JSON list of C-alpha atoms in Angstrom, two decimals:
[
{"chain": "A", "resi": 1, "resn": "UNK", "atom": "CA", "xyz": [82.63, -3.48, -34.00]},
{"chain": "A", "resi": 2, "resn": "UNK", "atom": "CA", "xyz": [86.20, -4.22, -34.50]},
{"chain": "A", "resi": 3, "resn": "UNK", "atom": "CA", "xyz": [86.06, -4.28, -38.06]},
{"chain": "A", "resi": 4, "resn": "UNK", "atom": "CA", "xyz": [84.43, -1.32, -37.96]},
{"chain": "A", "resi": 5, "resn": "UNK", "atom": "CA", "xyz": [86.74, 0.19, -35.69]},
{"chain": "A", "resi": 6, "resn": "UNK", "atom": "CA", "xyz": [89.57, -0.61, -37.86]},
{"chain": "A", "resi": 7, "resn": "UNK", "atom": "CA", "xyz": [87.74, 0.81, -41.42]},
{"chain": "A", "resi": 8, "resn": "UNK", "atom": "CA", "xyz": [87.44, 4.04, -39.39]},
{"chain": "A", "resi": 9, "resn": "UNK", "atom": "CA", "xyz": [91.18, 4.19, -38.41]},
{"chain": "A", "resi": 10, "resn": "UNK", "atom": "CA", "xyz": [92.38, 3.21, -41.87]},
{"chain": "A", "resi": 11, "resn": "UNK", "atom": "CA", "xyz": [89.87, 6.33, -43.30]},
{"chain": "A", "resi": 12, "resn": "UNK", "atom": "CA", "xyz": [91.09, 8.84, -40.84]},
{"chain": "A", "resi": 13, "resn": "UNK", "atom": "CA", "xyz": [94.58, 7.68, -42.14]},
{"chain": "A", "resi": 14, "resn": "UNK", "atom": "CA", "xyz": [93.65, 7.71, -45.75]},
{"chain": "A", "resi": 15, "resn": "UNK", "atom": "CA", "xyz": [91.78, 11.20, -44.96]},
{"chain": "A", "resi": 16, "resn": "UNK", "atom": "CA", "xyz": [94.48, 12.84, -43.16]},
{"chain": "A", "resi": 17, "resn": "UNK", "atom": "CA", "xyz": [92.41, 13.61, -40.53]},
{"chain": "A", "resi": 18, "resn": "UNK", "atom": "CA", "xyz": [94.62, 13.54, -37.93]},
{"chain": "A", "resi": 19, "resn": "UNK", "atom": "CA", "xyz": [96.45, 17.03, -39.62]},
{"chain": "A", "resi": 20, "resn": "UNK", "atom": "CA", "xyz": [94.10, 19.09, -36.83]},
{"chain": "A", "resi": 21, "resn": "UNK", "atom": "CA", "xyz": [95.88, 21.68, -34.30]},
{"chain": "A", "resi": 22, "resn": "UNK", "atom": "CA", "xyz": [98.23, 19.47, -32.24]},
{"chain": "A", "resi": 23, "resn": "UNK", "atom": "CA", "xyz": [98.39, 16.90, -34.81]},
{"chain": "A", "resi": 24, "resn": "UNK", "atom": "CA", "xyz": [99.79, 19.27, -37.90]},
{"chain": "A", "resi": 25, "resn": "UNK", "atom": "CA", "xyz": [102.24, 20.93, -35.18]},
{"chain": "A", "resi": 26, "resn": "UNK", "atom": "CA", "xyz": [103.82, 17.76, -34.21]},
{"chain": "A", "resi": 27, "resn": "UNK", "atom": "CA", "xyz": [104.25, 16.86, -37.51]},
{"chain": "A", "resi": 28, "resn": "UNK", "atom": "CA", "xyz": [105.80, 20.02, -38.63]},
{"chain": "A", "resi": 29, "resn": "UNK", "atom": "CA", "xyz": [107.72, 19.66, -35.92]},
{"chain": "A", "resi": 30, "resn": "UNK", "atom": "CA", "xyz": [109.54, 16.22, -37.42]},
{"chain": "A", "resi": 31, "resn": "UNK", "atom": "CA", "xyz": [109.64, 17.77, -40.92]},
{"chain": "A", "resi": 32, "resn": "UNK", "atom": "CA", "xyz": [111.27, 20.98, -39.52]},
{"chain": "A", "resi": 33, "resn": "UNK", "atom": "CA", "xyz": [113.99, 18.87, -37.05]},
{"chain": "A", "resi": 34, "resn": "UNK", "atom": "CA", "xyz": [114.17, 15.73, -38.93]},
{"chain": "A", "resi": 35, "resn": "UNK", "atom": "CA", "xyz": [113.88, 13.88, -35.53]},
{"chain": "A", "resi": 36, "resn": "UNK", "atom": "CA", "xyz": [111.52, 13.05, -32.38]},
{"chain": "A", "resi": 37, "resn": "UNK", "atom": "CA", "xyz": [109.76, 16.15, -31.09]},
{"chain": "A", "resi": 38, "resn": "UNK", "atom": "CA", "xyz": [110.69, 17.00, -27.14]},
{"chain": "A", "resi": 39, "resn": "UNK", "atom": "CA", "xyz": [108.88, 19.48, -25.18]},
{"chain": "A", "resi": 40, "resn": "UNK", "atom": "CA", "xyz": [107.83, 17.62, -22.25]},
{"chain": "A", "resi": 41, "resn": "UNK", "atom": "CA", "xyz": [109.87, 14.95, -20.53]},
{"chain": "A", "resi": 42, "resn": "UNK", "atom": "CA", "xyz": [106.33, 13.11, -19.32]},
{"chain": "A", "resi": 43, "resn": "UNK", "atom": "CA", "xyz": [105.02, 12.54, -22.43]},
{"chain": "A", "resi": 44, "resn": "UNK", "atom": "CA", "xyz": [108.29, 11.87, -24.39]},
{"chain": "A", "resi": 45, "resn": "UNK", "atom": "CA", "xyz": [107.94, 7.88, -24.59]},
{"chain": "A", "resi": 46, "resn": "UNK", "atom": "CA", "xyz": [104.48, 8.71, -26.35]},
{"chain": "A", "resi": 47, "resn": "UNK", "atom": "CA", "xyz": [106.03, 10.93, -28.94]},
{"chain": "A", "resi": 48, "resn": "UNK", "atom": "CA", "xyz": [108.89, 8.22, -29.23]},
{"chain": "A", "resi": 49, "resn": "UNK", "atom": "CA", "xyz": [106.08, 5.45, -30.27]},
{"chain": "A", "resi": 50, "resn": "UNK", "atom": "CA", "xyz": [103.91, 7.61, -32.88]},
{"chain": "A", "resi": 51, "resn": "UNK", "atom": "CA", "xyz": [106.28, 9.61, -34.52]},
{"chain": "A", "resi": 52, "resn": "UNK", "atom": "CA", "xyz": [109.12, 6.28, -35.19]},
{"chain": "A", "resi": 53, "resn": "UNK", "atom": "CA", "xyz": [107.66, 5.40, -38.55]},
{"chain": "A", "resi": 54, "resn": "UNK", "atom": "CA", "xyz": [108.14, 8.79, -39.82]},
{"chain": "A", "resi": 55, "resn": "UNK", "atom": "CA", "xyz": [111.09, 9.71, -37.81]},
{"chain": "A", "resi": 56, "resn": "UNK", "atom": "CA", "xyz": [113.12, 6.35, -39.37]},
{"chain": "A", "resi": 57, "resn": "UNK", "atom": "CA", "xyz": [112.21, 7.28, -43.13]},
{"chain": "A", "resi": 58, "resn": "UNK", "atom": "CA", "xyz": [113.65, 10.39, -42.44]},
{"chain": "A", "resi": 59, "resn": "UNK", "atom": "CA", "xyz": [116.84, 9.54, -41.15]},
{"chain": "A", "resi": 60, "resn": "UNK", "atom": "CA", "xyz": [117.48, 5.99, -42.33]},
{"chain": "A", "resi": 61, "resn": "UNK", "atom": "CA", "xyz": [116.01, 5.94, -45.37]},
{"chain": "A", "resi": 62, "resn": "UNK", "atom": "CA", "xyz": [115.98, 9.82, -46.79]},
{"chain": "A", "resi": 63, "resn": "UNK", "atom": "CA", "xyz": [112.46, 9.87, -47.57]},
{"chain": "A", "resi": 64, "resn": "UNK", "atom": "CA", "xyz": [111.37, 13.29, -48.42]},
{"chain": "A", "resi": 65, "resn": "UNK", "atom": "CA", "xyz": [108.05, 12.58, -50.24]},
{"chain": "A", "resi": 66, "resn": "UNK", "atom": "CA", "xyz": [105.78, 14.64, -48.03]},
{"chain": "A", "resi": 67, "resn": "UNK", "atom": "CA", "xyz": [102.54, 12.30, -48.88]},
{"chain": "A", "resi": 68, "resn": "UNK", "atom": "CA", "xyz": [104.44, 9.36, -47.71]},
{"chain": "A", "resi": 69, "resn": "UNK", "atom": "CA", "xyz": [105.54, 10.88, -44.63]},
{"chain": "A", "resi": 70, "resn": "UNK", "atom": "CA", "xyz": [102.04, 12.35, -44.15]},
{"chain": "A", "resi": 71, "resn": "UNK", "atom": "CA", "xyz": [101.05, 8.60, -44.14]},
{"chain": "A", "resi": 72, "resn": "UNK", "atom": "CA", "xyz": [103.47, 6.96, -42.08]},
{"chain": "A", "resi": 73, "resn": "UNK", "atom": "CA", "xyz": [102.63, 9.64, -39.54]},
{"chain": "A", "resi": 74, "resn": "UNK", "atom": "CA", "xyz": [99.25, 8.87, -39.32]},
{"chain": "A", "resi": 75, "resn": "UNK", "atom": "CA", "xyz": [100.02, 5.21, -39.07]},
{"chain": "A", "resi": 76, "resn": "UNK", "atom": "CA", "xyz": [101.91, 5.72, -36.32]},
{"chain": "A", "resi": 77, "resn": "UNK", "atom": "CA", "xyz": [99.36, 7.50, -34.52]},
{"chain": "A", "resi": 78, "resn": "UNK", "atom": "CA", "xyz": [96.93, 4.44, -35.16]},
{"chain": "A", "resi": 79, "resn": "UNK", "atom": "CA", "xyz": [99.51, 1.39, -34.53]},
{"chain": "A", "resi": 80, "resn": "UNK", "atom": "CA", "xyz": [99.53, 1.79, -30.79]},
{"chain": "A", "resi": 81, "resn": "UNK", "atom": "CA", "xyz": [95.90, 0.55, -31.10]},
{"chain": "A", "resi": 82, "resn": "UNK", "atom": "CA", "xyz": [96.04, -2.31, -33.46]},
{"chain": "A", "resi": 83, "resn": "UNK", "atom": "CA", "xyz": [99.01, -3.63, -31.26]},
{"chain": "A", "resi": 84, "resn": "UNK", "atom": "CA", "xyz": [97.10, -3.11, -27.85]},
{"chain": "A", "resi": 85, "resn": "UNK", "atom": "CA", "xyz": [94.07, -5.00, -29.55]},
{"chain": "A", "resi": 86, "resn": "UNK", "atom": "CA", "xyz": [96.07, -7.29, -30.68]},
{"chain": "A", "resi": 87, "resn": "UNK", "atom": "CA", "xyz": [97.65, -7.90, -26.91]},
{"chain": "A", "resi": 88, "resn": "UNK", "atom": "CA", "xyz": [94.13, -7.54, -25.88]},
{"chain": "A", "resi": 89, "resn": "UNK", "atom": "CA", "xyz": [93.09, -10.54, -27.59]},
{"chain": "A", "resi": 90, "resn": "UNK", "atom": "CA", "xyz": [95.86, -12.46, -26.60]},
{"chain": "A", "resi": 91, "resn": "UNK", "atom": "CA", "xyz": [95.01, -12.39, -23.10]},
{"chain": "A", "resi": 92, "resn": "UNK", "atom": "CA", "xyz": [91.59, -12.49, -22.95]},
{"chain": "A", "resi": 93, "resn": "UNK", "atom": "CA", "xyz": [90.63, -15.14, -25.91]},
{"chain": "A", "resi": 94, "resn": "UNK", "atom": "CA", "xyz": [90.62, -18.49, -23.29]},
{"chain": "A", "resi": 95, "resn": "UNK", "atom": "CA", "xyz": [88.47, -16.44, -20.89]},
{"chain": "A", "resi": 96, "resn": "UNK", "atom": "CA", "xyz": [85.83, -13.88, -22.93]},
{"chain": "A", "resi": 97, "resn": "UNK", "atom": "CA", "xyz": [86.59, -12.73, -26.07]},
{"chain": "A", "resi": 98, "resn": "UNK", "atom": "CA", "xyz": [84.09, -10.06, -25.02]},
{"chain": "A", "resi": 99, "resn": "UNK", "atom": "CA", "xyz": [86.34, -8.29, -23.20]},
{"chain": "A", "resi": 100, "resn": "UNK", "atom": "CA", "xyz": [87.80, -6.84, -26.70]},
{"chain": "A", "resi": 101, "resn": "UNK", "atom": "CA", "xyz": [84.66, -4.31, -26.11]},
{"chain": "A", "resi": 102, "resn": "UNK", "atom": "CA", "xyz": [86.22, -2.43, -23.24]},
{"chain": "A", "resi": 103, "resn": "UNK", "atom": "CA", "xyz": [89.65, -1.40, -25.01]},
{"chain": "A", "resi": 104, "resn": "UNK", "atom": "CA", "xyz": [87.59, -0.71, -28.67]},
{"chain": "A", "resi": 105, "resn": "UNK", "atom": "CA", "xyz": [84.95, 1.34, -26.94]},
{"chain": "A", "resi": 106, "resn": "UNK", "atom": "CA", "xyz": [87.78, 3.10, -25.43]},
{"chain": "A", "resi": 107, "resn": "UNK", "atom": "CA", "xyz": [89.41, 3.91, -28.28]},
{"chain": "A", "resi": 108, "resn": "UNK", "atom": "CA", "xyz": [86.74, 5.26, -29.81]},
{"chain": "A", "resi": 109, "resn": "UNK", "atom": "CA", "xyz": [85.87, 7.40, -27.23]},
{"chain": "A", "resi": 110, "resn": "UNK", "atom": "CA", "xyz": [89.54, 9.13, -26.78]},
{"chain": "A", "resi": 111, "resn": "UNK", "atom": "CA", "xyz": [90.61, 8.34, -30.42]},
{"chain": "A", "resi": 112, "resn": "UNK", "atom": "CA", "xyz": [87.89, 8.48, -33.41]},
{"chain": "A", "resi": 113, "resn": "UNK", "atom": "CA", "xyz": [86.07, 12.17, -33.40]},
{"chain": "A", "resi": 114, "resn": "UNK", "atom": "CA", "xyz": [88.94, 13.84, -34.91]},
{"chain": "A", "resi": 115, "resn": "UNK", "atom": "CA", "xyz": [85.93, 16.84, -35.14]},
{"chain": "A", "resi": 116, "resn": "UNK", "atom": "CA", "xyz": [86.54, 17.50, -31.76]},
{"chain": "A", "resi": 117, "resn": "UNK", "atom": "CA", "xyz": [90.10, 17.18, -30.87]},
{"chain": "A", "resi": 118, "resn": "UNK", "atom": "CA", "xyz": [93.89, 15.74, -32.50]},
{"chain": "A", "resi": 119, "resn": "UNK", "atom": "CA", "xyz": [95.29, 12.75, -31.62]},
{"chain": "A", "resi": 120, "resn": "UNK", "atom": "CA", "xyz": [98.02, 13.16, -28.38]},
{"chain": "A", "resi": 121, "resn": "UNK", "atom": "CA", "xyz": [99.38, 11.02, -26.09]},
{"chain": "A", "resi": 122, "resn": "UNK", "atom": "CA", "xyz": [96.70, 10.30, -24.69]},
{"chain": "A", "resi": 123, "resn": "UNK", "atom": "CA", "xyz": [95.47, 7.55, -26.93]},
{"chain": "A", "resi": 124, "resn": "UNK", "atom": "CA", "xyz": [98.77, 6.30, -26.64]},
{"chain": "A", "resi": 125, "resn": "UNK", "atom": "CA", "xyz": [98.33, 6.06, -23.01]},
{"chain": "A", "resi": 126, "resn": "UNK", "atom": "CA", "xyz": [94.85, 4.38, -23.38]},
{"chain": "A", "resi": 127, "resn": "UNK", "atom": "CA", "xyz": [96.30, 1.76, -25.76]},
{"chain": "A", "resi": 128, "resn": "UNK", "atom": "CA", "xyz": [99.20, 0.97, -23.49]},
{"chain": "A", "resi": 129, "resn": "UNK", "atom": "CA", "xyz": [96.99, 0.52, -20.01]},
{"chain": "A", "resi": 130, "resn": "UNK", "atom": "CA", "xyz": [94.52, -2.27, -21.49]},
{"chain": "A", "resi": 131, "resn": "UNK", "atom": "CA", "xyz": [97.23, -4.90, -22.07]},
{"chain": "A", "resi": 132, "resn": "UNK", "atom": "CA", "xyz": [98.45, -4.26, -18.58]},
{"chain": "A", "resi": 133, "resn": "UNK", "atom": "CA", "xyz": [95.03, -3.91, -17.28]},
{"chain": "A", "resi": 134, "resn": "UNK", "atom": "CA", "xyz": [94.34, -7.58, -18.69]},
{"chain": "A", "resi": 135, "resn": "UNK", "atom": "CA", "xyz": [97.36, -9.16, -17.66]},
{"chain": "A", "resi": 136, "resn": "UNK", "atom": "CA", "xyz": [96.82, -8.21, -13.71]},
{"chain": "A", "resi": 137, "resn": "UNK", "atom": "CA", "xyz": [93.05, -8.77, -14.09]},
{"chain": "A", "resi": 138, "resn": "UNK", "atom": "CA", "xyz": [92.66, -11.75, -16.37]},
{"chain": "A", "resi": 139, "resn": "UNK", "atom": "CA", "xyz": [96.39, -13.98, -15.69]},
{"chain": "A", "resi": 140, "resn": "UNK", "atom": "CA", "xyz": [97.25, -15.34, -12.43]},
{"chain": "A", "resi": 141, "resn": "UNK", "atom": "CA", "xyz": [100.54, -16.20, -13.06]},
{"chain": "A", "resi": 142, "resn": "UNK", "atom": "CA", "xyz": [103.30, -14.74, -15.65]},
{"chain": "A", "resi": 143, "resn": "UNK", "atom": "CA", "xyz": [105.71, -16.62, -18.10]},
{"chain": "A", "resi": 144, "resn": "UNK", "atom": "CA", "xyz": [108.62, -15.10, -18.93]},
{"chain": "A", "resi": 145, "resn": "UNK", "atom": "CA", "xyz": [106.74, -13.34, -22.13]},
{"chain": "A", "resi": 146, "resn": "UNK", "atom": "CA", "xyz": [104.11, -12.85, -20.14]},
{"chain": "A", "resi": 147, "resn": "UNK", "atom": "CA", "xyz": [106.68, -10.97, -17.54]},
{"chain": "A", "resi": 148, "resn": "UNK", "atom": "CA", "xyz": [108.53, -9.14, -20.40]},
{"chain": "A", "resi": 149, "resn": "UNK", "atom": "CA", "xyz": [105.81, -7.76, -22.30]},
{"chain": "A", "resi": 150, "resn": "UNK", "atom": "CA", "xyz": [104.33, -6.36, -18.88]},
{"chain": "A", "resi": 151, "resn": "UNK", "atom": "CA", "xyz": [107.63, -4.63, -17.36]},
{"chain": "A", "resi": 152, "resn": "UNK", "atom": "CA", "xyz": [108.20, -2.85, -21.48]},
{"chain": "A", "resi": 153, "resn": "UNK", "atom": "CA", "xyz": [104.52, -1.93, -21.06]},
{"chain": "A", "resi": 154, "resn": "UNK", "atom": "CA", "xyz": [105.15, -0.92, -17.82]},
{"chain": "A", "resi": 155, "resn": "UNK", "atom": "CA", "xyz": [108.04, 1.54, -18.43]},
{"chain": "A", "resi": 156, "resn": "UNK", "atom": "CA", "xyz": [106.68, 3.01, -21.63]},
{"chain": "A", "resi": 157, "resn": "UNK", "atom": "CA", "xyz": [103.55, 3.80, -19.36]},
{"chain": "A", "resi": 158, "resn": "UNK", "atom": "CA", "xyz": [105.81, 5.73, -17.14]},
{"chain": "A", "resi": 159, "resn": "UNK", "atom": "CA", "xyz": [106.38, 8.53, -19.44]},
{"chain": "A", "resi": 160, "resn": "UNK", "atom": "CA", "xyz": [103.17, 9.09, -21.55]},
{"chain": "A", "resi": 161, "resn": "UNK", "atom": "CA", "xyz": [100.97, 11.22, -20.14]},
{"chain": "A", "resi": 162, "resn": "UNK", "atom": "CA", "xyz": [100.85, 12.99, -17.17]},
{"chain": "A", "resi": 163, "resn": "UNK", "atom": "CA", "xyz": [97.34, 12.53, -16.63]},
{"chain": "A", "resi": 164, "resn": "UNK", "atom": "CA", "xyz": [97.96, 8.77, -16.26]},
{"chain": "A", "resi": 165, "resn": "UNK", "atom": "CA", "xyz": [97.89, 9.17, -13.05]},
{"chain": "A", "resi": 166, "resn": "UNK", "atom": "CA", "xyz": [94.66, 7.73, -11.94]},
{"chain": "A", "resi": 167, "resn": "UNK", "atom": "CA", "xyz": [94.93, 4.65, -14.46]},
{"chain": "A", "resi": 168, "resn": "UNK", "atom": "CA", "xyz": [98.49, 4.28, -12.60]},
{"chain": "A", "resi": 169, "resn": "UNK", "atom": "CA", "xyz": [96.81, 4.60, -8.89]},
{"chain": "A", "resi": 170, "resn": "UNK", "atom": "CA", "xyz": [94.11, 1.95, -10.76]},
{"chain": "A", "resi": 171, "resn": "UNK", "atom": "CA", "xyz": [96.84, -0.74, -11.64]},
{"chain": "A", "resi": 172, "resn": "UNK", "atom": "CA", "xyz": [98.75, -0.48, -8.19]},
{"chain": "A", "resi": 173, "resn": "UNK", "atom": "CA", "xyz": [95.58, -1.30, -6.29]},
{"chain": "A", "resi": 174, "resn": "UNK", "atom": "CA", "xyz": [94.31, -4.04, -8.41]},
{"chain": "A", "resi": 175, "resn": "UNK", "atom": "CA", "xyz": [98.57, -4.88, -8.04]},
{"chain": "A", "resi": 176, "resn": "UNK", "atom": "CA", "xyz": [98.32, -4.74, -4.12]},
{"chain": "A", "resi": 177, "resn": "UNK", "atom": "CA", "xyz": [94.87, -6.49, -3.95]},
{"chain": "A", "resi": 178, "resn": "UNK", "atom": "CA", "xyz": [96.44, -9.72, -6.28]},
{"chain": "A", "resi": 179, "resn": "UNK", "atom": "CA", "xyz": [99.42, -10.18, -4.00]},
{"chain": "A", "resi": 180, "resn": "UNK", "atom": "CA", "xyz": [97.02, -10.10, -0.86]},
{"chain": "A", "resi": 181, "resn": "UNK", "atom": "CA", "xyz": [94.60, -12.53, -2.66]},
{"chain": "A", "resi": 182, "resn": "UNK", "atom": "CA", "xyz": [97.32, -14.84, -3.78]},
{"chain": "A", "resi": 183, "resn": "UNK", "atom": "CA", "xyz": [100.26, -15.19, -1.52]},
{"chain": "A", "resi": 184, "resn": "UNK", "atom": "CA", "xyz": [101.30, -18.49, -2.39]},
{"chain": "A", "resi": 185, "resn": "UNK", "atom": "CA", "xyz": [102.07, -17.48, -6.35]},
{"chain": "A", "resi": 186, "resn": "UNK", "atom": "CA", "xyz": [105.35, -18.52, -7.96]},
{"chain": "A", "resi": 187, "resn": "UNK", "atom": "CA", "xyz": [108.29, -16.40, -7.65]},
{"chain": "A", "resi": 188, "resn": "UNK", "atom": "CA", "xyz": [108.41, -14.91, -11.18]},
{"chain": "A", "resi": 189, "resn": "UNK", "atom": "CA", "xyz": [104.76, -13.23, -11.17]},
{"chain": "A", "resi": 190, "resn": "UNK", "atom": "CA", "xyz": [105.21, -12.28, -7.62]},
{"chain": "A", "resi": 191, "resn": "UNK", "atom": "CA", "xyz": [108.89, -10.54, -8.52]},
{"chain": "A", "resi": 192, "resn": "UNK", "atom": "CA", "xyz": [106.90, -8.95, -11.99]},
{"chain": "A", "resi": 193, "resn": "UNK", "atom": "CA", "xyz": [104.44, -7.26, -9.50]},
{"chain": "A", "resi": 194, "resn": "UNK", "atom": "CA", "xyz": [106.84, -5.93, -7.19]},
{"chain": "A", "resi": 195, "resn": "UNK", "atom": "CA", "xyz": [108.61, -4.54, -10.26]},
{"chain": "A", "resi": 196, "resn": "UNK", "atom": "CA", "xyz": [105.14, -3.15, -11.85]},
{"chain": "A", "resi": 197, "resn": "UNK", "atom": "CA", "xyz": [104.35, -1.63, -8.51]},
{"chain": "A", "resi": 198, "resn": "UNK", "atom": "CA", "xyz": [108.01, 0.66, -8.24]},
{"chain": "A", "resi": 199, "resn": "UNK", "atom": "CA", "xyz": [107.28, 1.57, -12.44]},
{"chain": "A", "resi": 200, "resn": "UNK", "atom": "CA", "xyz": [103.95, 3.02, -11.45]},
{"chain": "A", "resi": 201, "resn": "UNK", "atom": "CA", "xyz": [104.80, 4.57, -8.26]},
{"chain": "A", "resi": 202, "resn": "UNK", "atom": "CA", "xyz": [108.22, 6.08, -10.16]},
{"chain": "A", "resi": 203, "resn": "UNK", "atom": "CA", "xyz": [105.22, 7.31, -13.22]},
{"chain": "A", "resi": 204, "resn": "UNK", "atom": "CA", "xyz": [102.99, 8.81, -10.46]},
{"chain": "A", "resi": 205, "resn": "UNK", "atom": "CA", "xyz": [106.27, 10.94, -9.45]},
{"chain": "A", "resi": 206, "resn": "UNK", "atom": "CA", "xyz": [107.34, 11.78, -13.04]},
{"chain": "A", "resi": 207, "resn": "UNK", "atom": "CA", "xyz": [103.86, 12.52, -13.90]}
]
């Protein structure tokens, strides 16, 4: 499933499917400013993530071949998800590597029938939530990686979509319910979730 899952995303790439309504707009919208689009302060962190590949030819390297932008835009669209698999994996490899199905199935789901409807932030919200959603479900206590990755996820996740909302209100209760279950933790993973908890209370409020 996950090889599958990554033929499709390297076809839609190679197909330019991801050139449908939203998706050719954005895009314009780099070409025409030669920078990051911003029209909605909620979902800027998303925009900052999918459009840096073609955003940094642009600027630091003067690339005005419109097929390789055209690629490295649709890369960027995709790369949230192979780096939130990857993440996925990560975590959950000592305990069920059957876990992976969740985040793919996912994917698919918000990410894969480009028939329908253009990539947005959305998928970029999906793909940053699993990681998190592992780490509080699957580790007990956090390393400093461990602590690091989850407070970047956690701020990026602040400004992606405004309909993260629920997945936010998800994550503080599982939050709420590990520092009730396990009081006696070290003072690093209980000082990450106290952290986590203000990011996704401060994302409800920007949201």
């Amino acid at each position: 499933l996950l090889a599958f899952f990554l033929f499709s995303a390297v076809y839609a790439i190679y197909a330019q499917r991801f050139l449908y309504a939203d998706g050719a707009g954005f895009f314009f919208s780099i070409l025409r400013t030669k920078s990051f689009m911003h029209w909605d302060f909620a979902r800027q962190h998303a925009h900052y993530i999918t459009q840096f590949f073609t955003v940094i030819l642009i600027k630091i390297f003067h690339v005005r071949n419109l097929d390789i932008l055209t690629y490295a835009y649709g890369f960027g669209l995709f790369f949230p998800h192979v780096l939130s698999l990857l993440l996925c994996y990560l975590i959950v490899k000592k305990d069920n590597i059957y876990f992976l199905l969740f985040p793919i199935i996912c994917f698919f789901c918000t990410s894969m029938n480009f028939s329908l409807f253009s990539i947005s932030e959305e998928h970029v919200m999906f793909a940053i939530f699993w990681p998190i959603f592992f780490y509080l479900t699957m580790k007990n206590k956090y390393n400093y990686i461990d602590s690091a990755v989850m407070l970047i996820l956690g701020i990026i996740f602040t400004r992606v979509y405004e309909a993260s909302i629920p997945l936010s209100m998800i994550l503080i209760a599982i939050i709420v319910f590990s520092m009730i279950k396990n009081r006696d933790t070290d003072a690093i993973t209980t000082t990450v979730r106290i952290f986590l908890l203000a990011i996704f209370l401060a994302g409800i409020v920007i949201a």
